[in-house]
PDB file of C-alpha atoms in Angstrom:
ATOM      1  CA  UNK A   1      93.254  84.351  74.683  1.00  0.00           C
ATOM      2  CA  UNK A   2      93.963  86.518  77.733  1.00  0.00           C
ATOM      3  CA  UNK A   3      93.728  84.724  81.047  1.00  0.00           C
ATOM      4  CA  UNK A   4      93.967  86.776  84.181  1.00  0.00           C
ATOM      5  CA  UNK A   5      95.641  85.603  87.343  1.00  0.00           C
ATOM      6  CA  UNK A   6      92.922  85.637  90.014  1.00  0.00           C
ATOM      7  CA  UNK A   7      95.359  86.396  92.817  1.00  0.00           C
ATOM      8  CA  UNK A   8      96.655  89.623  91.257  1.00  0.00           C
ATOM      9  CA  UNK A   9      93.759  91.922  92.316  1.00  0.00           C
ATOM     10  CA  UNK A  10      93.859  90.599  95.886  1.00  0.00           C
ATOM     11  CA  UNK A  11      97.596  91.127  96.064  1.00  0.00           C
ATOM     12  CA  UNK A  12      97.249  94.644  94.649  1.00  0.00           C
ATOM     13  CA  UNK A  13      94.486  95.623  97.082  1.00  0.00           C
ATOM     14  CA  UNK A  14      96.439  94.193 100.015  1.00  0.00           C
ATOM     15  CA  UNK A  15      99.515  96.165  98.997  1.00  0.00           C
ATOM     16  CA  UNK A  16      97.487  99.365  98.570  1.00  0.00           C
ATOM     17  CA  UNK A  17      95.882  98.837 101.994  1.00  0.00           C
ATOM     18  CA  UNK A  18      99.273  98.414 103.670  1.00  0.00           C
ATOM     19  CA  UNK A  19     100.628 101.534 101.961  1.00  0.00           C
ATOM     20  CA  UNK A  20      97.611 103.568 103.075  1.00  0.00           C
ATOM     21  CA  UNK A  21      97.980 102.172 106.605  1.00  0.00           C
ATOM     22  CA  UNK A  22     101.605 103.352 106.751  1.00  0.00           C
ATOM     23  CA  UNK A  23     100.624 106.769 105.370  1.00  0.00           C
ATOM     24  CA  UNK A  24      97.908 107.073 108.050  1.00  0.00           C
ATOM     25  CA  UNK A  25     100.456 106.244 110.731  1.00  0.00           C
ATOM     26  CA  UNK A  26     102.877 108.793 109.291  1.00  0.00           C
ATOM     27  CA  UNK A  27     100.505 111.770 109.120  1.00  0.00           C
ATOM     28  CA  UNK A  28      99.222 113.701 112.111  1.00  0.00           C
ATOM     29  CA  UNK A  29     100.063 116.687 114.283  1.00  0.00           C
ATOM     30  CA  UNK A  30     103.581 115.272 114.548  1.00  0.00           C
ATOM     31  CA  UNK A  31     104.828 114.073 111.178  1.00  0.00           C
ATOM     32  CA  UNK A  32     106.795 110.879 111.500  1.00  0.00           C
ATOM     33  CA  UNK A  33     109.244 110.047 108.716  1.00  0.00           C
ATOM     34  CA  UNK A  34     108.703 106.790 106.855  1.00  0.00           C
ATOM     35  CA  UNK A  35     112.151 105.557 107.873  1.00  0.00           C
ATOM     36  CA  UNK A  36     111.307 105.921 111.585  1.00  0.00           C
ATOM     37  CA  UNK A  37     108.095 103.916 111.123  1.00  0.00           C
ATOM     38  CA  UNK A  38     110.009 101.112 109.419  1.00  0.00           C
ATOM     39  CA  UNK A  39     112.710 101.254 112.125  1.00  0.00           C
ATOM     40  CA  UNK A  40     110.067 100.917 114.862  1.00  0.00           C
ATOM     41  CA  UNK A  41     108.422  97.976 113.115  1.00  0.00           C
ATOM     42  CA  UNK A  42     111.802  96.272 112.641  1.00  0.00           C
ATOM     43  CA  UNK A  43     112.641  96.815 116.318  1.00  0.00           C
ATOM     44  CA  UNK A  44     109.387  95.191 117.450  1.00  0.00           C
ATOM     45  CA  UNK A  45     109.984  92.053 115.359  1.00  0.00           C
ATOM     46  CA  UNK A  46     113.744  91.653 115.796  1.00  0.00           C
ATOM     47  CA  UNK A  47     114.670  93.617 118.958  1.00  0.00           C
ATOM     48  CA  UNK A  48     117.800  94.778 117.197  1.00  0.00           C
ATOM     49  CA  UNK A  49     118.853  98.150 115.918  1.00  0.00           C
ATOM     50  CA  UNK A  50     118.050 101.578 117.250  1.00  0.00           C
ATOM     51  CA  UNK A  51     114.754 102.395 118.863  1.00  0.00           C
ATOM     52  CA  UNK A  52     112.820 105.234 117.310  1.00  0.00           C
ATOM     53  CA  UNK A  53     112.040 108.340 119.359  1.00  0.00           C
ATOM     54  CA  UNK A  54     108.498 108.222 117.931  1.00  0.00           C
ATOM     55  CA  UNK A  55     107.751 104.733 119.252  1.00  0.00           C
ATOM     56  CA  UNK A  56     105.154 105.867 121.830  1.00  0.00           C
ATOM     57  CA  UNK A  57     103.254 107.939 119.287  1.00  0.00           C
ATOM     58  CA  UNK A  58     103.306 105.139 116.743  1.00  0.00           C
ATOM     59  CA  UNK A  59     102.341 102.145 118.874  1.00  0.00           C
ATOM     60  CA  UNK A  60     100.128 103.714 121.534  1.00  0.00           C
ATOM     61  CA  UNK A  61      98.202 106.233 119.454  1.00  0.00           C
ATOM     62  CA  UNK A  62      98.390 105.828 115.709  1.00  0.00           C
ATOM     63  CA  UNK A  63      98.533 102.065 115.127  1.00  0.00           C
ATOM     64  CA  UNK A  64      95.431 101.333 117.277  1.00  0.00           C
ATOM     65  CA  UNK A  65      93.546 104.162 115.557  1.00  0.00           C
ATOM     66  CA  UNK A  66      94.546 102.995 112.077  1.00  0.00           C
ATOM     67  CA  UNK A  67      93.723  99.348 112.837  1.00  0.00           C
ATOM     68  CA  UNK A  68      90.368 100.412 114.283  1.00  0.00           C
ATOM     69  CA  UNK A  69      89.557 102.308 111.097  1.00  0.00           C
ATOM     70  CA  UNK A  70      90.625  99.293 109.040  1.00  0.00           C
ATOM     71  CA  UNK A  71      88.376  96.955 111.055  1.00  0.00           C
ATOM     72  CA  UNK A  72      85.400  99.336 110.893  1.00  0.00           C
ATOM     73  CA  UNK A  73      85.765  99.606 107.120  1.00  0.00           C
ATOM     74  CA  UNK A  74      85.959  95.841 106.745  1.00  0.00           C
ATOM     75  CA  UNK A  75      82.928  95.386 109.010  1.00  0.00           C
ATOM     76  CA  UNK A  76      80.866  97.886 107.025  1.00  0.00           C
ATOM     77  CA  UNK A  77      81.745  96.196 103.744  1.00  0.00           C
ATOM     78  CA  UNK A  78      80.793  92.786 105.145  1.00  0.00           C
ATOM     79  CA  UNK A  79      77.530  94.179 106.511  1.00  0.00           C
ATOM     80  CA  UNK A  80      76.710  95.567 103.067  1.00  0.00           C
ATOM     81  CA  UNK A  81      77.472  92.235 101.423  1.00  0.00           C
ATOM     82  CA  UNK A  82      75.270  90.405 103.946  1.00  0.00           C
ATOM     83  CA  UNK A  83      72.430  92.871 103.382  1.00  0.00           C
ATOM     84  CA  UNK A  84      72.643  92.381  99.632  1.00  0.00           C
ATOM     85  CA  UNK A  85      72.635  88.614 100.081  1.00  0.00           C
ATOM     86  CA  UNK A  86      69.755  88.503 102.552  1.00  0.00           C
ATOM     87  CA  UNK A  87      67.527  90.845 100.548  1.00  0.00           C
ATOM     88  CA  UNK A  88      68.518  89.234  97.240  1.00  0.00           C
ATOM     89  CA  UNK A  89      68.912  92.730  95.832  1.00  0.00           C
ATOM     90  CA  UNK A  90      72.307  93.851  94.489  1.00  0.00           C
ATOM     91  CA  UNK A  91      71.284  97.480  95.042  1.00  0.00           C
ATOM     92  CA  UNK A  92      70.142  97.026  98.655  1.00  0.00           C
ATOM     93  CA  UNK A  93      70.873  99.826 101.074  1.00  0.00           C
ATOM     94  CA  UNK A  94      70.184 100.577 104.699  1.00  0.00           C
ATOM     95  CA  UNK A  95      67.200 102.870 104.274  1.00  0.00           C
TER      96      UNK A  95
END
């Protein structure tokens, strides 16, 4: 009998979300290498190592935009789940 670990899908989706978040921070009019993003994140948490030259772009422009998109997506999914629950219709939509 095959029993599935119930935490595995949540862990996978969390990992995929973090990878997509880093890719969104990396892409733009100025491409920022993955290593510079990791260096900037390490500097914020440990205050050791070299500061990245892209720190302003990362933390003042791209991280707030990416987190905003993440929160909007989560809010829309929760609103859809609430609508389906309130209307007792699994195919409920906004129209």
